Short mmCIF file of C-alpha atoms and ligand atoms in Angstrom, two decimals:
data_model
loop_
_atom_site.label_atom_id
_atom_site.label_comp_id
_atom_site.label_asym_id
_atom_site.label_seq_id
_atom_site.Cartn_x
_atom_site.Cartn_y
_atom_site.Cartn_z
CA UNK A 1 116.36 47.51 -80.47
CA UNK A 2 114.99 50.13 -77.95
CA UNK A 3 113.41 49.39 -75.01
CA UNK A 4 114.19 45.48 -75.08
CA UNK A 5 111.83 45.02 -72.26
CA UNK A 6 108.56 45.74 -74.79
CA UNK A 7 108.32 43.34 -77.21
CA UNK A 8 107.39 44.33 -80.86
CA UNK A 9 105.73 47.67 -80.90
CA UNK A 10 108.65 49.25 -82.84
CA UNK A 11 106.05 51.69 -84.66
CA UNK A 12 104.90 53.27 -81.14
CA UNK A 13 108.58 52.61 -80.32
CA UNK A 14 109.46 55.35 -82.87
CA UNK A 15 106.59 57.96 -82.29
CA UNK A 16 107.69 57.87 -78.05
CA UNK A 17 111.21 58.12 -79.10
CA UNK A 18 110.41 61.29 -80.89
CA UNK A 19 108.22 62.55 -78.52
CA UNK A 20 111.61 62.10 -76.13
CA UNK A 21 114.22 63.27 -78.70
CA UNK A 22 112.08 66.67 -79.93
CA UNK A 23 111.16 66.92 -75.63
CA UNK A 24 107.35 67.18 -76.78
CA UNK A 25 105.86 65.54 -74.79
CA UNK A 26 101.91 65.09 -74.31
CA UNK A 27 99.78 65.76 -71.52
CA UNK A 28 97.84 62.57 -71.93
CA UNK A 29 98.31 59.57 -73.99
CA UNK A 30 95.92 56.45 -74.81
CA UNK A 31 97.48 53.63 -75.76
CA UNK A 32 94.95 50.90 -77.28
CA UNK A 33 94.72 48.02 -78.84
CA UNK A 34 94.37 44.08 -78.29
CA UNK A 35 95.20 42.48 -74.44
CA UNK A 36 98.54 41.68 -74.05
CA UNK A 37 100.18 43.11 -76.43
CA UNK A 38 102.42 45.22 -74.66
CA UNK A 39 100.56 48.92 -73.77
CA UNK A 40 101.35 49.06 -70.03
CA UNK A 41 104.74 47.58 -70.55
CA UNK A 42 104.90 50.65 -73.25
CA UNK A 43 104.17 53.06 -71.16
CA UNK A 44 106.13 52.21 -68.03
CA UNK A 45 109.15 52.15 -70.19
CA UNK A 46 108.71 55.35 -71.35
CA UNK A 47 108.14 56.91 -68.07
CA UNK A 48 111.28 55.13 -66.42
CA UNK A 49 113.39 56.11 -69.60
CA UNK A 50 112.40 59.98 -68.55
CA UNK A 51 113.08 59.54 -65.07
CA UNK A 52 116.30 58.14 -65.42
CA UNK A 53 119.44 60.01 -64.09
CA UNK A 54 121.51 58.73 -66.69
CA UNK A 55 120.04 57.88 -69.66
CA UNK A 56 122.04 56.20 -72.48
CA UNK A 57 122.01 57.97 -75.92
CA UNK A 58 122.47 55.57 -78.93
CA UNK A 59 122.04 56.03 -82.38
CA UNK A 60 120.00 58.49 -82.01
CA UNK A 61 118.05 56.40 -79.48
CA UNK A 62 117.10 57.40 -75.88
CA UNK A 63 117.26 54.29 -73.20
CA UNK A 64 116.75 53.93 -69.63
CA UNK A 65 120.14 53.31 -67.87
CA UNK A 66 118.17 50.56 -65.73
CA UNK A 67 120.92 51.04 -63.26
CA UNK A 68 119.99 53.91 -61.37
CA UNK A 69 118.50 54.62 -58.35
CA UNK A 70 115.70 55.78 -60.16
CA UNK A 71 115.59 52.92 -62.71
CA UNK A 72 115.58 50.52 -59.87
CA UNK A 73 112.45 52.35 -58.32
CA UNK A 74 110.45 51.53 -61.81
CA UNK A 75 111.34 48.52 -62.10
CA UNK A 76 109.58 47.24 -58.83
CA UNK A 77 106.78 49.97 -59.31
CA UNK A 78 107.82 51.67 -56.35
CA UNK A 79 108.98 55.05 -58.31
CA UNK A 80 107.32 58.12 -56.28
CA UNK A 81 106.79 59.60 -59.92
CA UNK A 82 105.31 57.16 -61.41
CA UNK A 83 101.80 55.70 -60.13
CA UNK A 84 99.88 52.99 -61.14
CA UNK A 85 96.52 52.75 -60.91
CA UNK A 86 93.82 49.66 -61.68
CA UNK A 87 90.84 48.48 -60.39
CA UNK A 88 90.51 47.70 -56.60
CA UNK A 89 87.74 46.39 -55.03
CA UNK A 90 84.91 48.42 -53.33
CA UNK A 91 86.29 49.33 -49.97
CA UNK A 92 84.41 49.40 -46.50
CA UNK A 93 82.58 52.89 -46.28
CA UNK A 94 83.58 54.16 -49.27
CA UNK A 95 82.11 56.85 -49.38
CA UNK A 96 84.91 58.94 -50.77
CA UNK A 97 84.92 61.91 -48.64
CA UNK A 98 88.47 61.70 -47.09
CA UNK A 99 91.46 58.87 -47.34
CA UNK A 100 92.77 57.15 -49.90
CA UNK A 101 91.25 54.16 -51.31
CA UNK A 102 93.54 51.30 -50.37
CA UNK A 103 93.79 52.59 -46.94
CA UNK A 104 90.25 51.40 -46.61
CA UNK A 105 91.12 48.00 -47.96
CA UNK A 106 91.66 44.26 -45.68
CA UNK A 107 95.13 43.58 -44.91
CA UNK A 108 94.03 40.62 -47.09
CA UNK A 109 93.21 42.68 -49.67
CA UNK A 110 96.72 44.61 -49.73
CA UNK A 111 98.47 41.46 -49.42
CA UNK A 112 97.46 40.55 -52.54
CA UNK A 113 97.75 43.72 -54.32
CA UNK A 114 101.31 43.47 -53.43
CA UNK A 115 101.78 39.94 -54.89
CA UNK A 116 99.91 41.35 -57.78
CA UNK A 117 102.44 44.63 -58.28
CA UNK A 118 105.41 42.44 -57.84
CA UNK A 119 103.95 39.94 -60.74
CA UNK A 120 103.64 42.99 -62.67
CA UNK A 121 107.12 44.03 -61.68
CA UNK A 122 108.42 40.76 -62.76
CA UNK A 123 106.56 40.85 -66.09
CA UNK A 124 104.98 44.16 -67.52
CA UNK A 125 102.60 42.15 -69.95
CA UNK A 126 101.09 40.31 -66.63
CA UNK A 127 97.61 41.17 -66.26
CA UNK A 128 96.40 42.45 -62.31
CA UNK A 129 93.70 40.55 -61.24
CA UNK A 130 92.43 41.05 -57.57
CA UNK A 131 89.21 39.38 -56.67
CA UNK A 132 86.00 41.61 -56.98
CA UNK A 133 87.78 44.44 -58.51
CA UNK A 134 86.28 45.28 -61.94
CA UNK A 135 86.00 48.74 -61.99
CA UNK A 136 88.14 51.53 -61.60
CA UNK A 137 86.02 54.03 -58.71
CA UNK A 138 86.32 57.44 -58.26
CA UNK A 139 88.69 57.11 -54.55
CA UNK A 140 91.01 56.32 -57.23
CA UNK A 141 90.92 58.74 -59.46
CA UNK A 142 90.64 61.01 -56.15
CA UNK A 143 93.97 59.83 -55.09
CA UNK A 144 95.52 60.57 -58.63
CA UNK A 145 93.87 63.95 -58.12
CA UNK A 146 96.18 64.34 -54.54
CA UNK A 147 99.01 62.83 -55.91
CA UNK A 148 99.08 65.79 -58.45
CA UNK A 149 98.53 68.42 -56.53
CA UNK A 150 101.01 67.24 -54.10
CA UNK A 151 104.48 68.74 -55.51
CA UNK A 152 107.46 66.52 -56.78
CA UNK A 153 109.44 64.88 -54.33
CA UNK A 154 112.20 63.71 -57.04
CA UNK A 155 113.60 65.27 -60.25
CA UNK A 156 111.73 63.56 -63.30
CA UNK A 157 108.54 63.43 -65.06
CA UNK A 158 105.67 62.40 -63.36
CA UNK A 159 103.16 59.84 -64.85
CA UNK A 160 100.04 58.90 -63.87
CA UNK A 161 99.40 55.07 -65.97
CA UNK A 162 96.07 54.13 -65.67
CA UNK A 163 96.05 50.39 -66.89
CA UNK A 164 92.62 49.00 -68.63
CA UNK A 165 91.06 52.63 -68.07
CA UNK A 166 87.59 51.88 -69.55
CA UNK A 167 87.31 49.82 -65.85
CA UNK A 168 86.73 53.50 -64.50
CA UNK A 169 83.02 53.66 -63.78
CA UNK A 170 80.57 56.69 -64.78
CA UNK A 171 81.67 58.65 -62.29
CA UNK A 172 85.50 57.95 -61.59
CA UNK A 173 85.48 58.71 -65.57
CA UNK A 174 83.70 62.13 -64.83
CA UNK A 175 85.92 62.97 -62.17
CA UNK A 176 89.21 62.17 -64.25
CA UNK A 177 87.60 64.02 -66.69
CA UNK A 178 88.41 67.29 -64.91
CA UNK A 179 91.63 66.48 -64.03
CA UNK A 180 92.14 65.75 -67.98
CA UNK A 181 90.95 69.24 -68.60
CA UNK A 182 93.50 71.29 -66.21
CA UNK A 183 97.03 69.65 -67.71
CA UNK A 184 100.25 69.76 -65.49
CA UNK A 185 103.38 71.16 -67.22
CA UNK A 186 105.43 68.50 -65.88
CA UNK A 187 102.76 65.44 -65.10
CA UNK A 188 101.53 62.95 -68.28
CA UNK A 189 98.81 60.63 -67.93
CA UNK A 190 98.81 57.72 -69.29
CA UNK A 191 95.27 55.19 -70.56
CA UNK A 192 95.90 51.96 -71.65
CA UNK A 193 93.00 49.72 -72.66
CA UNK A 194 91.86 46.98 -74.76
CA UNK A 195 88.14 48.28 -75.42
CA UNK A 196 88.62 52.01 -76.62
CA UNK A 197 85.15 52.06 -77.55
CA UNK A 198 84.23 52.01 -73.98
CA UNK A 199 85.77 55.41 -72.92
CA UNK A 200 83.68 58.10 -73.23
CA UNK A 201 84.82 60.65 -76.04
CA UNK A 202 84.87 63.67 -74.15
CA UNK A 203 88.06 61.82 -71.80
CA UNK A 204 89.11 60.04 -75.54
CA UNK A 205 89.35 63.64 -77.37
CA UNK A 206 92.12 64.91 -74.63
CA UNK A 207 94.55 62.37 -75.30
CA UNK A 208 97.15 61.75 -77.92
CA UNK A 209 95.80 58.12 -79.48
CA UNK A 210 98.26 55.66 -80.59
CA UNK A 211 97.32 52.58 -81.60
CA UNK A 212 99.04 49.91 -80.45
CA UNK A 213 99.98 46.45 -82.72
CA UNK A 214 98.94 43.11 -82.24
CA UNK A 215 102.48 41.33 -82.01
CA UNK A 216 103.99 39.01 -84.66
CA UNK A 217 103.97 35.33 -83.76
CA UNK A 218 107.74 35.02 -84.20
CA UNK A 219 108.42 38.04 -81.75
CA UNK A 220 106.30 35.96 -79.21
CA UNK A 221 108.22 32.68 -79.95
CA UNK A 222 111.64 34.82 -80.12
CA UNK A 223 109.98 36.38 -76.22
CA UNK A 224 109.65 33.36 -75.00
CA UNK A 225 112.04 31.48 -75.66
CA UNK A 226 114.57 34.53 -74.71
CA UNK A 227 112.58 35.28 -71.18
CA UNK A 228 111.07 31.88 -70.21
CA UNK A 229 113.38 29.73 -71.58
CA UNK A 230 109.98 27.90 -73.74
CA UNK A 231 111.74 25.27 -76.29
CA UNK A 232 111.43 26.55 -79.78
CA UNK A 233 108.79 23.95 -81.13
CA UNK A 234 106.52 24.87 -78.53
CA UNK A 235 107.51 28.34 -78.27
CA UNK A 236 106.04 28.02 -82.37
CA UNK A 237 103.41 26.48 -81.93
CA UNK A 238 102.13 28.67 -78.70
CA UNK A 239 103.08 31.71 -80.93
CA UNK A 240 100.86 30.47 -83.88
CA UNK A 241 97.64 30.02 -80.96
CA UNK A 242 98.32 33.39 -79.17
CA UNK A 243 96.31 35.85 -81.78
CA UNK A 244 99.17 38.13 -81.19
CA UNK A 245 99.00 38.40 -77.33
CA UNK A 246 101.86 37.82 -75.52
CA UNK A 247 99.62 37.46 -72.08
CA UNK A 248 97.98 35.52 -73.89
CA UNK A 249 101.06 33.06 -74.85
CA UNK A 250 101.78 33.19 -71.21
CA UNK A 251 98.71 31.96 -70.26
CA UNK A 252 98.87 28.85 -72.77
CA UNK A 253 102.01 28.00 -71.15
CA UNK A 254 100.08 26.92 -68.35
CA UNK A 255 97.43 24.49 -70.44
CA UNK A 256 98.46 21.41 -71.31
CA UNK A 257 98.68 21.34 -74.89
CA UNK A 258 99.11 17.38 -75.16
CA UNK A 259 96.00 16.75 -73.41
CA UNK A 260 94.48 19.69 -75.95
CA UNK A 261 95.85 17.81 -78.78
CA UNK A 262 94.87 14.67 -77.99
CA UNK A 263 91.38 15.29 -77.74
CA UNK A 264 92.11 16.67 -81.14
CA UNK A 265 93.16 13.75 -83.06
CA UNK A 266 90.18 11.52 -81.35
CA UNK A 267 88.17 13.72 -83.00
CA UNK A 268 89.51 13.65 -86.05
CA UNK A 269 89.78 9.58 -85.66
CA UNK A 270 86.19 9.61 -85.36
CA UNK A 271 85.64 12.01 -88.07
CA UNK A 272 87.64 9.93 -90.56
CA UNK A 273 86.18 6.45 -89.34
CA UNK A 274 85.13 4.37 -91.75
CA UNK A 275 81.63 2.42 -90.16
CA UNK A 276 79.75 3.95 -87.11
CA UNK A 277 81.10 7.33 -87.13
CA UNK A 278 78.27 8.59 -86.03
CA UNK A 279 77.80 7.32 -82.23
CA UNK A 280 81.76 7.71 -81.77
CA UNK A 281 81.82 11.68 -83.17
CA UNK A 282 78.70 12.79 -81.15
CA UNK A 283 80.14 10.75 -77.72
CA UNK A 284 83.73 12.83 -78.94
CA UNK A 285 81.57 16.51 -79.15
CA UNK A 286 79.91 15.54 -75.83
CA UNK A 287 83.00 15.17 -74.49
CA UNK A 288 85.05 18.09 -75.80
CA UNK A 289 81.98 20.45 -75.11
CA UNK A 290 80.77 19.45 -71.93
CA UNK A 291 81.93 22.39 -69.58
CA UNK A 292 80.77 24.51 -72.49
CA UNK A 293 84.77 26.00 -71.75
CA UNK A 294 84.55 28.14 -75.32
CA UNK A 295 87.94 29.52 -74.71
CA UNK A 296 88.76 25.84 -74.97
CA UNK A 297 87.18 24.65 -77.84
CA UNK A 298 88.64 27.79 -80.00
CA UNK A 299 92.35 26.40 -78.71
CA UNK A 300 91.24 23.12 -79.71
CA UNK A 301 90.17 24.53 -83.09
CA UNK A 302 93.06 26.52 -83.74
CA UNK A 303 95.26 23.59 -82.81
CA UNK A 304 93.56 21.07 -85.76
CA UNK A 305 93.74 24.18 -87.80
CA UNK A 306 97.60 24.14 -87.03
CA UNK A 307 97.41 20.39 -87.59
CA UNK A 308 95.70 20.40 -90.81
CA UNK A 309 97.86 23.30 -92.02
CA UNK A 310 100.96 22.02 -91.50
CA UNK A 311 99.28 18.41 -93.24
CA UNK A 312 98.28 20.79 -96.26
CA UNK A 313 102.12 22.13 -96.24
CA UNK A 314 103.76 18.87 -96.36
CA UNK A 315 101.03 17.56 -98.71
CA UNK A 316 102.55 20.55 -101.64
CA UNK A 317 106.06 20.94 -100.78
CA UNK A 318 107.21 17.94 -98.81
CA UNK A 319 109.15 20.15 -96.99
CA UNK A 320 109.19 19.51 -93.04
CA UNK A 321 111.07 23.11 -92.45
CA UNK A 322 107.98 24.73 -93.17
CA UNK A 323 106.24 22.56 -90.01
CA UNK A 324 104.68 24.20 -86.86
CA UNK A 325 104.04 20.19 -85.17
CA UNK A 326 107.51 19.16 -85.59
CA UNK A 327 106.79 16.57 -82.59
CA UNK A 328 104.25 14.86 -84.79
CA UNK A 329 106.07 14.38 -88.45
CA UNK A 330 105.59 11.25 -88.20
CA UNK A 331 101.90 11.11 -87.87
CA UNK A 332 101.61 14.41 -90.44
CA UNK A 333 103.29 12.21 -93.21
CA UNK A 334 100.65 9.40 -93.01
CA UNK A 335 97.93 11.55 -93.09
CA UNK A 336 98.86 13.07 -95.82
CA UNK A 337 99.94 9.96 -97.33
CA UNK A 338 96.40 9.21 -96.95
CA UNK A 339 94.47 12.14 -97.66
CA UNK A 340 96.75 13.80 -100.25
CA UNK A 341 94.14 13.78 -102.78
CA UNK A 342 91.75 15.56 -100.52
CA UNK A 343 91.46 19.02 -100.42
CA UNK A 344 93.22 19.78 -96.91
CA UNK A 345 92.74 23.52 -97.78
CA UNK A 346 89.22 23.54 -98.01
CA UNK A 347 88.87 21.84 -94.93
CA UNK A 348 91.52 24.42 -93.56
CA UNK A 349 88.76 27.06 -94.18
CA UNK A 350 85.94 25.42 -92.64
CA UNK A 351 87.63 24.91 -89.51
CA UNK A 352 88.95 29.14 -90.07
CA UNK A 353 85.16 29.45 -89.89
CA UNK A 354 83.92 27.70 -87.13
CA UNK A 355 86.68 29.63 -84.91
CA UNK A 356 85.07 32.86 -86.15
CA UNK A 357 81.86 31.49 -85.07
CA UNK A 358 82.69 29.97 -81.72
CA UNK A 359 84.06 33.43 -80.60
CA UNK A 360 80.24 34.82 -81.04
CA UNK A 361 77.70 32.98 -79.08
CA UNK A 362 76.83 29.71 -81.12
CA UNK A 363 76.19 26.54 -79.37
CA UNK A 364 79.47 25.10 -79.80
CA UNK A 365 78.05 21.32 -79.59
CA UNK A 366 76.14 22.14 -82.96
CA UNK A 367 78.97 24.40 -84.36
CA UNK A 368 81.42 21.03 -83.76
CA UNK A 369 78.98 18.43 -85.24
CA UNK A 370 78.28 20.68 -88.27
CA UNK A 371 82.13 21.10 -88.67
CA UNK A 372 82.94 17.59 -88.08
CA UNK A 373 80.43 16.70 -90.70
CA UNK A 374 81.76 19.13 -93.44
CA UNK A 375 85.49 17.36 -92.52
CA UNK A 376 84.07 13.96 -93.30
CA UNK A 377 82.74 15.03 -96.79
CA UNK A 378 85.87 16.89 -97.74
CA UNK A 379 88.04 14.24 -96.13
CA UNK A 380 86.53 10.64 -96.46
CA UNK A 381 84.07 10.60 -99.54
CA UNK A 382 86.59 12.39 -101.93
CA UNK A 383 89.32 9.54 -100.71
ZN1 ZN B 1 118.52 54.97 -64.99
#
C-alpha cells in the first residue's frame, strides 16, 4: 500500500497518485471530510513524496524515499517548501502592517507551538491545539502571501497546507482569496477541513474538491495496534466507538473504558431490577449525567450498544468469534441465557436512537430515563 503513513484513504490515494504519475498537478486542493480521518496526513504525504530527491517507483506507484535530506525535513515539518499553517492566537499589536505573525507571539506562546508541531510530526492525524487560537487571521495568510513571493530556496514543489481552513476569519479568507486567484506555476495550496460548508464558495470554487473517507473500523484497529502497540480486543472495541476517526481512537485511548463500562452495566442492573427500579435507575441517570459531559454519555451509549450487540450475536449464532467484548464472555453468555427470548435487537435500535439524539441538544437526563424505560419493557416484561 502507498503512502503507509495515511491510513485508509486508498480512493484519494489513487486520484493524488495520478495527479503525480500524469505530473498534473492542481493549483489548489480541498481536502474534506470528517476530523481525523487522515486529510492533513494526506496532504503532507503528497507534498513530501514531490519533494523527494529520490523517489521510489513501484508498480506503477510513486513513494517518498523517506530517507533523504529532503524527506527528513517533512517529516519534522521543518521542509522550507512546505508550510503549515493553523490557527494562532491574536498577537500583541496585531495590527498586520509589517512582521510576521508568530514573531509577535510570547516565548510562551512559541514554546508551545513547537511542542504542538513536533506532536504533529510524531503523528500526522494529531490535532494542533494552542490555547486561544480559534481562528485562522489574516498575518497568516499575509505570511503565506511572503512566503510565495519569496523565490525557492530548494528544488521541489512548494505547498502551502492550510489545516482546518474554515478557522480563517472573514477577512484572512478575503485576503487568501486573492492569493487563490493569481496561481503559482510551481506552488499548490492545500485546505483541509472538517466543516466545508463553512468556506465561502468563491475560495471553495478555486480548488480541486476531494472528498475524503471516514475510515473503516478495522483499518483503525489494524493502525493501532501496528503504531501504538493497542492489544487487539481493545484495539476492536476502540475501533467500533471511533465513528471512523482515527484522532478520535487516539483520544479514547486516553479514557478509561472500564470505568465507562462499568457505569454501563449499573445501569443496566438497575434497568433489569426486579422491585424498586425506579429510585435505583433515576440515582444511576443522576449519576452518569451529572457534568452534563455529552461526549460522555454518547461513549457510554455506544458502549451498551456494543454490549447489547454482541449479546444479540451470541443470542443467534452462539458463536464467540463474532464478539467485540471478548473480556466479558462470560457475563454476555448469562445475559443472554437470560434474556434470549427478548428481543435484544429492538432494544439495539432504541439505544441507535438515543445516540442520534444525544448528539443534537436534548437533555440527556430525560433522553436516558426515557431510554432506560423503553429497555425495561423490551427486556423485563417480555421475560
Ligand atoms: Zn526522499
Amino acid at each position: 500500500m502507498p503512502w503507509s503513513s495515511v491510513i485508509g484513504q486508498y480512493r484519494v490515494k489513487n486520484i493524488l497518485q495520478r495527479a503525480i504519475a500524469e505530473g498534473r498537478i492542481a493549483h489548489a486542493y480541498c481536502f474534506w471530510g470528517p476530523e481525523g480521518i487522515g486529510k492533513d496526513a494526506l496532504a503532507l504525504e503528497f507534498a513530501k513524496t514531490l519533494n523527494c530527491d529520490t523517489p521510489v517507483h513501484r508498480d506503477g506507484i510513486i513513494e517518498a524515499c523517506d530517507t533523504c535530506k529532503s524527506c527528513n525535513q517533512a517529516s519534522v515539518l521543518q521542509h522550507p517548501n512546505i508550510q503549515l499553517v493553523f490557527s494562532l492566537p491574536a498577537a500583541k499589536s496585531d495590527d498586520g502592517k509589517s512582521g510576521s505573525s508568530i514573531l509577535k507571539l510570547t516565548d510562551d506562546q512559541i514554546r508551545i507551538i513547537q511542542d504542538q508541531l513536533k506532536a504533529k510530526a510524531e503523528n500526522p492525524y494529531y490535532n494542533i491545539s494552542i490555547p486561544n487560537a480559534t481562528q485562522i487571521r489574516i498575518a497568516a495568510v499575509r505570511d503565506v502571501k511572503k512566503n510565495i513571493s519569496m523565490s525557492a530556496t530548494q528544488r521541489g514543489r512548494r505547498f502551502v497546507i492550510i489545516s482546518e481552513a474554515d478557522a480563517m476569519n472573514p477577512e484572512a479568507a478575503n485576503a487568501f482569496l486573492k492569493t487563490l486567484e493569481e496561481p503559482n506555476a510551481n506552488i499548490t495550496i492545500i485546505l483541509t477541513t472538517s466543516r466545508r460548508d463553512q468556506l465561502i464558495s468563491t475560495i471553495l470554487s478555486r480548488c480541486q474538491q476531494i472528498r475524503c473517507d471516514t475510515l473503516p473500523d478495522q483499518d483503525i484497529a489494524d493502525a493501532l495496534a501496528a503504531r501504538l502497540g493497542v492489544a487487539t480486543e481493545e484495539a476492536t472495541l476502540i475501533a467500533r466507538l471511533a465513528d471512523g476517526s482515527y484522532s478520535k481512537a487516539c483520544e479514547l485511548l486516553n479514557d478509561d473504558l472500564t470505568e465507562l463500562r462499568a457505569e454501563i452495566v449499573s445501569l443496566l442492573r438497575a434497568i433489569l431490577k426486579q422491585r424498586n427500579y425506579i429510585l435505583q435507575l433515576s440515582h444511576q441517570i443522576e449519576l452518569m449525567t451529572g457534568d452534563k459531559n455529552r461526549n460522555r454519555i454518547e461513549k457510554m451509549l455506544i458502549l451498551l450498544l456494543l454490549w447489547l450487540r454482541d449479546a444479540y450475536a451470541l443470542s443467534v449464532s452462539q458463536n464467540i468469534d463474532v464478539i467485540i467484548n471478548i473480556d466479558q464472555v462470560t457475563d454476555l453468555q448469562n445475559f443472554v441465557k437470560n434474556f434470549a427470548h427478548t428481543p435484544l435487537d429492538r432494544a439495539a435500535t432504541a439505544i441507535e436512537r438515543s445516540i442520534e439524539l444525544v448528539r443534537r441538544n436534548v437533555d440527556i437526563g430525560l433522553l436516558l430515563t426515557t431510554l432506560a424505560l423503553d429497555l425495561r419493557s423490551l427486556l423485563v416484561q417480555r421475560r
